[in-house]
Coordinates of C-alpha atoms in Angstrom, one line a residue:
Chain Y
M284 CA 114.3 19.5 50.3
L285 CA 114.8 16.0 49.1
T286 CA 118.5 16.3 48.3
K287 CA 119.4 18.1 51.5
K288 CA 122.0 16.1 53.4
E289 CA 121.6 15.6 57.1
P290 CA 124.3 17.1 59.4
R291 CA 125.5 13.6 60.4
E292 CA 126.1 12.7 56.7
N293 CA 128.0 16.0 56.1
F294 CA 130.1 15.1 59.1
N295 CA 130.9 11.7 57.6
F296 CA 132.0 13.1 54.4
L297 CA 134.2 15.7 56.2
L298 CA 135.8 12.9 58.2
I299 CA 136.5 10.9 55.1
G300 CA 138.0 13.9 53.4
L301 CA 140.3 14.6 56.4
L302 CA 141.4 10.9 56.5
L303 CA 142.3 11.1 52.8
I304 CA 144.3 14.3 53.3
N305 CA 145.9 12.8 56.3
G306 CA 146.6 9.7 54.3
L307 CA 148.6 11.8 51.7
F308 CA 150.9 13.0 54.5
Y309 CA 151.6 9.4 55.2
I310 CA 152.0 8.5 51.5
S311 CA 154.6 11.2 50.8
P312 CA 157.2 10.0 53.3
A313 CA 156.3 6.5 52.2
I314 CA 157.3 7.3 48.6
A315 CA 160.4 9.0 49.9
S316 CA 161.4 5.8 51.5
A317 CA 160.2 3.6 48.6
N318 CA 162.4 0.8 49.6
D319 CA 160.2 0.0 52.5
A320 CA 157.9 -2.3 50.6
E321 CA 156.0 -3.4 53.7
E322 CA 155.0 0.1 54.6
I323 CA 153.7 0.7 51.0
K324 CA 151.6 -2.5 51.2
L325 CA 150.1 -1.3 54.5
L326 CA 149.2 2.1 53.0
R327 CA 147.6 0.5 50.0
A328 CA 145.5 -1.7 52.3
Q329 CA 144.4 1.4 54.2
M330 CA 143.5 3.2 51.0
Q331 CA 141.4 0.3 49.9
M332 CA 139.6 0.3 53.2
M333 CA 138.9 4.0 52.9
M334 CA 137.6 3.7 49.4
K335 CA 135.3 0.8 50.4
R336 CA 134.0 3.0 53.3
I337 CA 133.2 5.8 50.9
D338 CA 131.3 3.5 48.6
E339 CA 129.3 2.2 51.5
L340 CA 128.4 5.7 52.6
E341 CA 127.4 6.8 49.1
K342 CA 125.2 3.8 48.8
K343 CA 123.5 4.5 52.1
Q344 CA 123.0 8.1 51.1
S345 CA 121.4 7.0 47.8
I346 CA 119.0 4.7 49.5
K347 CA 117.9 7.4 51.9
E348 CA 117.3 9.9 49.1
E349 CA 115.2 7.3 47.3
Q350 CA 113.2 6.7 50.4
A351 CA 112.7 10.4 50.9
I352 CA 111.4 10.8 47.4
A353 CA 109.0 7.9 47.7
K354 CA 107.7 9.4 51.0
A355 CA 107.1 12.8 49.4
V356 CA 105.3 11.3 46.4
K357 CA 103.1 9.3 48.7
Q358 CA 102.2 12.4 50.7
E359 CA 101.3 14.3 47.5
M360 CA 99.0 11.5 46.3
P361 CA 95.3 12.5 46.6
K362 CA 93.6 11.0 49.6
K363 CA 90.9 8.4 48.8
G364 CA 87.6 7.8 50.6
K365 CA 86.6 4.4 51.7
G366 CA 85.8 2.2 48.7
V367 CA 86.5 4.9 46.2
I368 CA 88.8 4.8 43.2
D369 CA 90.0 8.0 41.5
L370 CA 89.9 7.8 37.7
M371 CA 92.3 9.2 35.2
S372 CA 89.9 12.2 34.9
D373 CA 90.6 14.7 37.7
N374 CA 86.9 15.5 38.1
T375 CA 85.5 12.0 38.2
T376 CA 85.2 9.6 41.1
L377 CA 84.0 6.0 40.6
S378 CA 82.6 3.8 43.3
V379 CA 81.8 0.1 43.1
G380 CA 79.3 -1.8 45.1
G381 CA 76.9 -4.6 45.1
R382 CA 75.1 -7.4 46.9
I383 CA 75.5 -11.1 47.4
Q384 CA 72.2 -12.7 48.1
M385 CA 70.8 -16.2 48.3
N386 CA 67.1 -16.9 48.4
T387 CA 65.6 -20.2 49.3
F388 CA 61.9 -21.0 48.7
Y389 CA 59.7 -23.8 49.6
D390 CA 56.3 -23.8 47.9
W391 CA 53.1 -25.7 48.5
D392 CA 50.2 -25.2 46.1
D393 CA 47.1 -27.0 44.9
S394 CA 48.9 -29.1 42.4
K395 CA 52.3 -29.8 44.1
Q396 CA 53.2 -31.5 47.3
G397 CA 56.1 -29.1 47.6
H398 CA 58.9 -27.6 45.7
L399 CA 62.3 -26.4 47.0
F400 CA 64.7 -24.2 45.2
Y401 CA 67.7 -22.0 45.8
N402 CA 69.1 -19.1 43.8
V403 CA 71.5 -16.3 44.0
R404 CA 70.1 -14.4 41.1
D405 CA 69.3 -11.4 43.2
S406 CA 73.0 -10.8 43.7
R407 CA 74.0 -7.6 42.0
L408 CA 76.8 -5.3 41.0
W409 CA 76.8 -1.5 40.5
L410 CA 79.1 1.2 39.4
K411 CA 78.5 4.9 40.4
S412 CA 80.4 7.9 39.2
R413 CA 80.4 11.5 40.1
T414 CA 81.9 14.2 37.9
R415 CA 82.1 17.9 38.8
T416 CA 81.0 20.0 35.8
D417 CA 80.2 23.7 35.2
Y418 CA 76.6 22.8 35.6
G419 CA 76.9 21.0 38.9
L420 CA 77.5 17.4 39.8
L421 CA 76.9 14.8 37.1
S422 CA 76.3 11.4 38.6
A423 CA 75.7 8.2 36.8
T424 CA 74.8 4.7 37.9
L425 CA 74.9 1.3 36.2
E426 CA 73.5 -1.7 37.9
A427 CA 72.9 -5.3 36.9
D428 CA 71.7 -8.5 38.6
F429 CA 71.5 -12.1 37.4
F430 CA 67.9 -12.4 36.3
G431 CA 69.0 -12.7 32.7
S432 CA 68.5 -15.9 30.8
D433 CA 68.3 -19.0 33.0
G434 CA 71.3 -21.1 33.8
D435 CA 71.2 -24.9 34.0
E436 CA 70.2 -26.1 37.5
R437 CA 71.6 -29.5 36.8
T438 CA 75.2 -28.4 36.5
S439 CA 76.5 -24.9 36.8
N440 CA 73.5 -22.5 37.5
S441 CA 75.2 -19.9 35.2
H442 CA 72.5 -17.3 35.1
N443 CA 73.1 -14.3 32.9
L444 CA 73.4 -10.7 33.7
R445 CA 70.3 -8.4 33.4
L446 CA 70.3 -4.7 33.2
R447 CA 68.5 -3.0 36.2
H448 CA 69.6 0.6 36.2
A449 CA 71.5 2.8 33.7
Y450 CA 70.9 6.5 34.4
L451 CA 72.6 9.8 34.8
Q452 CA 71.6 12.8 36.9
L453 CA 72.5 16.4 36.6
G454 CA 70.8 18.8 38.9
S455 CA 67.0 18.3 38.7
I456 CA 67.2 16.1 35.6
T457 CA 67.4 12.3 35.6
I458 CA 67.8 10.5 32.3
G459 CA 68.0 6.7 31.7
Q460 CA 66.5 3.5 33.0
T461 CA 65.5 3.3 36.7
N462 CA 62.4 2.7 38.9
S463 CA 59.3 4.4 37.6
L464 CA 58.2 7.5 39.3
F465 CA 54.8 5.8 39.7
N466 CA 56.2 3.1 42.0
S467 CA 55.0 3.1 45.6
I468 CA 57.4 5.2 47.8
A469 CA 57.0 2.9 50.8
A470 CA 56.9 -0.7 49.7
P471 CA 56.7 -3.3 52.5
D472 CA 60.0 -4.5 54.0
V473 CA 59.5 -8.1 52.8
I474 CA 61.5 -10.9 51.1
A475 CA 58.9 -11.6 48.4
A476 CA 57.0 -8.7 47.1
P477 CA 53.3 -8.5 48.0
I478 CA 50.8 -9.3 45.2
D479 CA 49.8 -5.7 44.6
D480 CA 53.5 -4.6 44.1
V481 CA 53.3 -1.3 42.2
F482 CA 56.6 -1.5 40.5
V483 CA 58.1 -1.0 37.1
R484 CA 61.6 -0.2 35.9
Q485 CA 62.0 1.5 32.5
P486 CA 63.7 4.3 30.5
Q487 CA 62.5 7.8 31.4
M488 CA 63.3 11.5 31.6
R489 CA 62.5 13.0 34.9
W490 CA 62.5 16.4 36.4
T491 CA 62.6 16.7 40.2
E492 CA 62.4 19.8 42.4
S493 CA 63.0 19.5 46.2
F494 CA 61.4 21.8 48.8
D495 CA 61.7 22.0 52.6
W496 CA 58.4 20.1 52.9
G497 CA 59.0 17.5 50.2
K498 CA 59.4 17.3 46.5
L499 CA 57.6 17.5 43.1
A500 CA 58.6 15.3 40.2
I501 CA 57.4 14.9 36.6
S502 CA 58.5 12.1 34.3
L503 CA 58.1 11.0 30.7
E504 CA 58.4 7.2 30.6
Q505 CA 58.6 4.4 28.1
P506 CA 55.1 3.5 26.8
E507 CA 54.0 -0.1 26.3
S508 CA 50.4 -1.3 25.8
T509 CA 49.4 -4.8 27.1
L510 CA 46.0 -5.9 26.0
T511 CA 43.9 -9.1 26.3
D512 CA 42.3 -10.4 23.2
S513 CA 39.1 -12.4 23.1
S514 CA 41.1 -15.7 23.3
G515 CA 42.8 -14.6 26.4
N516 CA 46.2 -14.0 24.8
R517 CA 48.3 -11.0 25.7
V518 CA 48.8 -8.5 22.8
T519 CA 51.6 -6.0 22.9
P520 CA 51.2 -3.6 20.0
G521 CA 54.6 -2.0 19.2
T522 CA 53.6 1.4 17.9
D523 CA 53.1 3.5 20.9
R524 CA 53.2 7.2 20.1
F525 CA 53.3 9.1 23.3
P526 CA 55.3 8.6 26.5
D527 CA 53.6 7.6 29.7
L528 CA 53.3 10.8 31.8
V529 CA 53.8 10.5 35.6
T530 CA 53.7 13.3 38.2
R531 CA 54.3 12.8 41.9
L532 CA 54.0 15.1 44.9
T533 CA 55.7 14.0 48.2
W534 CA 55.4 15.4 51.7
R535 CA 57.8 14.6 54.5
G536 CA 57.9 15.4 58.2
D537 CA 58.6 14.0 61.6
W538 CA 55.4 12.0 61.2
G539 CA 56.7 10.1 58.1
E540 CA 56.0 10.7 54.5
S541 CA 53.0 10.6 52.1
S542 CA 52.8 10.9 48.4
V543 CA 50.3 11.2 45.6
A544 CA 51.0 10.2 42.0
A545 CA 49.1 10.5 38.8
L546 CA 49.6 8.5 35.7
G547 CA 48.4 9.3 32.1
R548 CA 48.8 6.9 29.2
E549 CA 47.8 6.4 25.6
I550 CA 46.9 2.7 24.9
R551 CA 47.1 1.8 21.3
N552 CA 46.3 -1.0 18.9
D553 CA 48.4 -0.8 15.7
G554 CA 46.2 -3.1 13.7
V555 CA 47.4 -6.4 15.1
V556 CA 43.8 -7.4 15.6
A557 CA 41.2 -7.1 12.8
D558 CA 43.6 -4.8 10.9
V559 CA 42.1 -1.8 12.8
E560 CA 44.0 1.0 14.5
D561 CA 42.5 2.3 17.7
E562 CA 43.6 4.2 20.8
A563 CA 42.3 4.9 24.2
Y564 CA 43.4 7.3 26.9
G565 CA 43.5 6.3 30.6
G566 CA 44.9 7.3 33.9
A567 CA 45.5 6.2 37.5
L568 CA 46.0 7.7 40.9
S569 CA 48.2 6.3 43.6
L570 CA 48.5 7.3 47.3
S571 CA 51.4 5.8 49.3
G572 CA 53.5 6.5 52.3
K573 CA 54.4 5.6 55.8
F574 CA 53.7 6.8 59.3
L575 CA 56.3 6.5 62.0
F576 CA 55.6 5.0 65.4
F577 CA 57.6 4.4 68.6
D578 CA 60.9 5.8 67.3
Y579 CA 61.7 3.0 64.9
D580 CA 58.4 1.4 63.7
D581 CA 56.3 2.4 60.8
L582 CA 53.0 1.6 59.1
R583 CA 53.3 1.5 55.3
Y584 CA 50.4 1.8 53.0
G585 CA 49.6 2.1 49.3
I586 CA 46.5 2.3 47.2
S587 CA 46.2 2.8 43.5
Y588 CA 43.1 2.9 41.3
G589 CA 42.6 3.6 37.6
N590 CA 41.9 2.3 34.2
A591 CA 45.5 2.5 33.1
L592 CA 47.3 0.5 35.8
G593 CA 47.9 -2.6 33.8
R594 CA 51.7 -3.5 33.8
Y595 CA 52.4 -0.9 36.5
M596 CA 51.2 -3.2 39.2
A597 CA 51.4 -6.8 40.4
G598 CA 54.0 -7.8 37.7
N599 CA 51.4 -7.3 34.9
F600 CA 48.9 -9.6 36.7
F601 CA 46.2 -7.8 34.7
N602 CA 46.5 -6.2 31.3
V603 CA 45.5 -2.6 30.9
G604 CA 42.6 -3.4 28.7
S605 CA 40.9 -5.7 26.3
I606 CA 40.7 -5.7 22.5
D607 CA 37.6 -7.2 20.9
D608 CA 37.4 -8.9 17.5
Q609 CA 36.7 -5.6 15.8
G610 CA 40.0 -4.3 17.1
K611 CA 38.4 -1.8 19.6
I612 CA 40.1 -1.2 22.9
Q613 CA 38.3 -1.2 26.2
L614 CA 40.3 -0.2 29.3
I615 CA 39.9 -2.3 32.5
P616 CA 39.7 -0.4 35.9
A617 CA 41.7 -2.1 38.6
V618 CA 42.7 -1.5 42.2
A619 CA 45.9 -2.4 44.1
A620 CA 46.4 -1.9 47.8
H621 CA 48.6 -2.9 50.7
I622 CA 49.1 -2.2 54.3
S623 CA 52.2 -3.3 56.3
Y624 CA 53.3 -2.7 59.8
R625 CA 57.1 -3.0 60.4
H626 CA 58.2 -3.5 64.0
W627 CA 61.7 -3.4 65.4
W628 CA 62.1 -5.8 68.3
N629 CA 65.5 -4.3 69.0
E630 CA 68.0 -2.3 66.8
S631 CA 68.9 -5.4 64.7
I632 CA 65.8 -7.6 64.6
R633 CA 62.6 -6.6 62.9
S634 CA 59.3 -8.0 61.5
S635 CA 56.8 -6.9 59.0
F636 CA 53.2 -8.0 58.8
T637 CA 51.7 -7.3 55.4
F638 CA 48.4 -7.6 53.6
A639 CA 47.9 -6.9 49.9
H640 CA 44.9 -7.0 47.6
V641 CA 44.5 -6.6 43.8
Q642 CA 41.3 -6.7 41.8
A643 CA 40.2 -5.9 38.2
E644 CA 36.7 -5.0 36.9
N645 CA 37.0 -7.2 33.9
N646 CA 34.6 -6.5 31.0
G647 CA 32.7 -8.9 28.7
V648 CA 35.5 -9.3 26.2
V649 CA 37.9 -10.8 28.7
P650 CA 37.7 -14.6 28.7
A651 CA 37.0 -16.7 31.8
S652 CA 40.7 -17.7 32.1
S653 CA 41.8 -14.1 32.9
N654 CA 42.9 -13.1 36.3
K655 CA 40.3 -11.3 38.4
M656 CA 41.5 -11.0 42.0
G657 CA 44.6 -11.7 44.2
Q658 CA 45.5 -11.5 47.8
S659 CA 48.6 -12.0 49.8
Y660 CA 49.5 -12.2 53.5
S661 CA 53.0 -12.4 54.9
A662 CA 54.9 -12.2 58.1
N663 CA 58.7 -12.2 58.5
L664 CA 61.6 -12.0 60.9
L665 CA 64.7 -10.3 59.7
W666 CA 68.0 -10.0 61.5
I667 CA 71.1 -7.8 60.9
P668 CA 73.9 -9.9 62.4
V669 CA 76.7 -7.6 61.2
E670 CA 76.6 -4.2 59.4
N671 CA 75.1 -4.4 55.9
S672 CA 74.1 -8.0 56.1
Q673 CA 70.9 -9.7 57.0
L674 CA 69.3 -13.1 57.5
G675 CA 65.5 -13.5 57.1
L676 CA 62.7 -15.9 57.3
E677 CA 59.2 -15.2 55.9
Y678 CA 55.9 -17.0 55.4
L679 CA 53.7 -15.9 52.5
Y680 CA 50.2 -17.0 51.7
Q681 CA 48.7 -16.0 48.3
R682 CA 45.3 -16.6 46.8
T683 CA 44.4 -15.8 43.2
E684 CA 41.0 -16.1 41.5
L685 CA 40.2 -16.2 37.8
Q686 CA 37.3 -14.6 36.0
S687 CA 35.6 -18.0 36.0
G688 CA 35.7 -18.1 39.8
V689 CA 38.3 -20.8 39.9
A690 CA 40.7 -20.1 42.8
S691 CA 44.2 -21.3 43.6
D692 CA 46.3 -21.1 46.8
L693 CA 50.0 -20.9 47.3
S694 CA 52.0 -21.1 50.6
R695 CA 55.6 -20.2 50.5
L696 CA 58.4 -20.3 53.1
L697 CA 61.3 -18.1 52.2
F698 CA 64.8 -17.7 53.6
K699 CA 67.2 -15.0 52.6
A700 CA 70.8 -14.2 53.4
S701 CA 72.4 -11.1 51.9
Y702 CA 75.4 -8.8 52.3
D703 CA 75.8 -5.4 50.7
F704 CA 79.3 -4.2 50.0
Chain F
M66 CA 33.9 -4.8 45.0
K67 CA 33.5 -7.2 47.8
I68 CA 35.9 -6.7 50.7
P69 CA 36.9 -10.1 52.1
R70 CA 36.4 -10.9 55.8
T71 CA 40.1 -11.9 56.0
F72 CA 41.0 -8.3 55.3
F73 CA 39.2 -7.1 58.5
S74 CA 40.9 -9.9 60.5
Y75 CA 44.2 -8.8 59.2
I76 CA 43.6 -5.1 60.0
L77 CA 42.6 -6.2 63.6
M78 CA 45.8 -8.2 63.8
L79 CA 47.8 -5.1 62.7
V80 CA 46.1 -2.9 65.3
V81 CA 46.9 -5.4 68.0
T82 CA 50.5 -5.7 66.8
I83 CA 50.9 -1.9 66.9
F84 CA 49.4 -1.8 70.4
I85 CA 51.8 -4.5 71.6
S86 CA 54.7 -2.9 69.8
G87 CA 54.6 0.0 72.1
C88 CA 55.6 -2.3 75.0
V89 CA 58.5 -4.0 73.3
S90 CA 60.1 -1.3 71.1
P91 CA 63.8 -0.3 71.5
Q92 CA 62.9 3.2 72.7
A93 CA 65.6 5.6 73.8
D94 CA 63.6 8.0 75.9
K95 CA 64.5 7.1 79.4
Q96 CA 64.9 9.8 82.1
E97 CA 66.4 12.7 80.2
A98 CA 69.4 13.9 82.0
C99 CA 69.9 17.0 79.9
E100 CA 68.9 18.6 76.6
S101 CA 71.8 16.9 74.7
S102 CA 70.3 13.6 75.6
E103 CA 67.3 14.5 73.5
H104 CA 69.7 15.3 70.6
S105 CA 71.4 11.9 71.3
K106 CA 68.1 10.1 71.0
K107 CA 67.3 11.8 67.7
L108 CA 70.8 11.1 66.4
R109 CA 70.5 7.5 67.3
I110 CA 67.3 7.1 65.5
L111 CA 68.6 8.9 62.4
L112 CA 71.8 6.8 62.4
H113 CA 69.7 3.7 62.6
K114 CA 67.6 4.8 59.6
L115 CA 70.8 5.7 57.7
D116 CA 72.2 2.2 58.4
T117 CA 69.1 0.4 57.3
V118 CA 68.3 2.3 54.1
T119 CA 70.3 -0.5 52.4
F120 CA 67.7 -3.0 53.3
E121 CA 64.7 -1.2 51.7
P122 CA 63.7 -3.8 49.1
S123 CA 62.4 -1.7 46.3
Y124 CA 64.6 1.4 46.4
S125 CA 67.1 2.1 43.5
E126 CA 70.6 3.3 44.4
L127 CA 69.4 6.7 43.3
E128 CA 66.6 6.6 46.0
R129 CA 68.9 5.1 48.6
D130 CA 71.4 7.9 48.1
Q131 CA 68.7 10.5 48.3
Y132 CA 67.6 9.1 51.7
R133 CA 71.2 8.7 52.9
L134 CA 71.9 12.4 52.0
G135 CA 68.6 13.4 53.7
Y136 CA 69.3 11.6 56.9
A137 CA 72.9 12.8 57.0
S138 CA 71.7 16.4 56.4
E139 CA 69.4 16.1 59.4
I140 CA 72.3 14.7 61.5
S141 CA 74.6 17.5 60.4
H142 CA 71.9 20.0 61.3
I143 CA 71.3 18.5 64.8
V144 CA 75.0 18.3 65.6
G145 CA 75.5 21.9 64.3
E146 CA 72.6 23.1 66.5
M147 CA 74.0 21.3 69.5
V148 CA 77.4 22.7 69.1
K149 CA 76.0 26.2 68.7
R150 CA 74.0 25.9 71.9
Q151 CA 77.0 24.5 73.7
Q152 CA 79.2 27.4 72.6
N153 CA 76.5 29.8 73.8
K154 CA 76.6 28.0 77.1
E155 CA 72.9 27.2 76.8
I156 CA 73.4 23.5 77.4
A157 CA 76.9 23.6 78.9
A158 CA 77.7 20.0 79.6
C159 CA 74.2 19.2 80.8
G160 CA 74.3 21.9 83.5
M161 CA 77.2 20.2 85.3
D162 CA 79.7 22.4 87.2
L163 CA 83.0 22.1 85.3
S164 CA 86.4 22.9 86.5
T165 CA 88.6 25.2 84.3
Q166 CA 90.5 22.2 82.9
Q167 CA 87.2 20.4 82.1
R168 CA 85.8 23.5 80.5
Q169 CA 88.9 23.7 78.3
I170 CA 88.4 20.1 77.2
F171 CA 84.7 20.7 76.6
D172 CA 85.4 23.8 74.5
Q173 CA 88.1 22.1 72.5
L174 CA 86.0 19.0 71.7
S175 CA 83.0 21.3 70.9
L176 CA 85.1 23.1 68.4
K177 CA 86.3 19.8 66.9
L178 CA 82.7 18.7 66.6
Q179 CA 81.7 21.9 64.8
V180 CA 84.5 21.4 62.2
Q181 CA 83.5 17.7 61.8
A182 CA 79.8 18.7 61.3
Q183 CA 80.8 21.3 58.6
Q184 CA 82.9 18.6 56.9
L185 CA 79.9 16.3 56.9
L186 CA 77.9 19.1 55.3
E187 CA 80.5 19.4 52.6
Y188 CA 80.3 15.7 51.8
I189 CA 76.5 16.0 51.5
K190 CA 76.8 19.0 49.1
L191 CA 79.2 16.9 47.0
Q192 CA 76.9 13.9 47.3
Q193 CA 79.9 12.0 48.5
T194 CA 77.7 9.3 50.1
E195 CA 80.6 6.8 50.8
S196 CA 82.3 9.5 52.9
I197 CA 79.2 10.0 55.2
K198 CA 79.6 6.9 57.4
P199 CA 83.3 7.4 58.1
Q200 CA 82.7 11.0 59.0
L201 CA 79.8 10.0 61.3
N202 CA 82.1 7.6 63.0
R203 CA 84.6 10.5 63.6
I204 CA 81.7 12.6 65.0
N205 CA 80.7 9.7 67.2
Q206 CA 84.3 9.3 68.5
T207 CA 84.4 13.0 69.4
C208 CA 81.0 12.7 71.3
T209 CA 82.2 9.6 73.1
S210 CA 85.5 11.1 74.0
C211 CA 83.8 14.2 75.5
H212 CA 81.4 12.0 77.5
Q213 CA 84.3 9.8 78.7
Q214 CA 86.6 12.7 79.6
L215 CA 84.0 14.6 81.5
N216 CA 82.4 11.4 83.0
L217 CA 79.0 12.1 81.5
E218 CA 76.6 9.2 81.1
I219 CA 75.9 8.6 77.4
Q220 CA 72.1 8.3 77.0

């Protein structure tokens, strides 16, 4: 009980009470001999001292009670996990995290002697929430980085925020913007993505079912057709009718993991060329995964082929098809592949050696200035000096070739420092 | 499609790297003193994977959390299995002869480990990913404490 007085305090009050009663016995004879002014003065002084003592004890008692209440309130407060804030809602927990990252690049290519630049745009911030509902756990994530509109390198480098992820998940259902289900499940552990990078982030609705051996997922994702016209310009008709359909089957085991994904798309011209509407249906298959070696190492691979790859690989290095002067669409088959070996020199230092290749089977409509082929090679050394932080150095060589046969080379030295909190 | 010669050179380089890697990898499989050492090795590899999920370049937080929960689930399973076998005296302190007092310490810490593994499983069910690492630290403390008190060499 908060108000319960300790035995010592009770004893104090008893003592004071006895003193007061005792004092009265002294006071009575003192009144009787009222002429003794000095004695009265003494008794008054004693009374004042006793009253002062009572005040002090009451004050001490009050402080102790307040401290006991504060302690009890503190004990009744819900315990919080590391880095977790409890919201006003009893059922929701919010966690905050992010990354501080600086990248430094030094490029050499055919036209420039060299180009050095720094940026921290890959730094990011995320919020995650979990809410218990009658239908299970509802989790939501919101994440942004700083690849929005450019800041001014001359003065403040004030780059703007860019939305990366905004999705919620309830049971098997994921709704919102996040990585495409078609993305490679084992991308190389590198600073700069290899040229084949099968990667797209877009709004989608996904259903996932997990099994002991792996998982199956189906997703309906945002459609967007990117076509090359006969002048070499990129055309992006805005009247897509059906979502891109992606399915993925993943196997996991002590050996590593492998996955096969299929993509189906409708590519559409809404009359932007020759005032003709046309559509084409295409697809692509992707095989990716990793095999584990020597406890810590792994070999990562990925190969994708199809006539609907387009923007799903290599940062839209190729468009999904061409559109001729009559407004007719022809899809362009393309291939993207990578192989990467990651080796851990010890538990905090690792290296990845990566090769990637992309190529398109361009048709007669595509002009000579269109991309035809690309290759990249890279090797790196990454170190984890303290938990959740890393320093890395990487060399990347990239060669690209146009339909005309003109090739260009790029060499890039990269340095990265990052910390995840 | 023409496959470039450089591709074959690179594949050859990868094969050589893999071959050399076997000689300079941070492997944990030295002379196994007891069966729990095998568990320790698996746990160490899983803990390393859990710690380095953060650095996977193209994973979303959704994917990272899925891997974190997966690795933590495996750890919880291994710890649970280890405790079960310890309690059944199948791998009683690596076959060492324990005094009555040592046996009491062993049983107490074994029970503590079981409770901690169950708590970890609860966090996994609730997808409480930020609670996984602190709980694993607690489990690690219990393991270390047992090894220290019984003078067992930690593999």
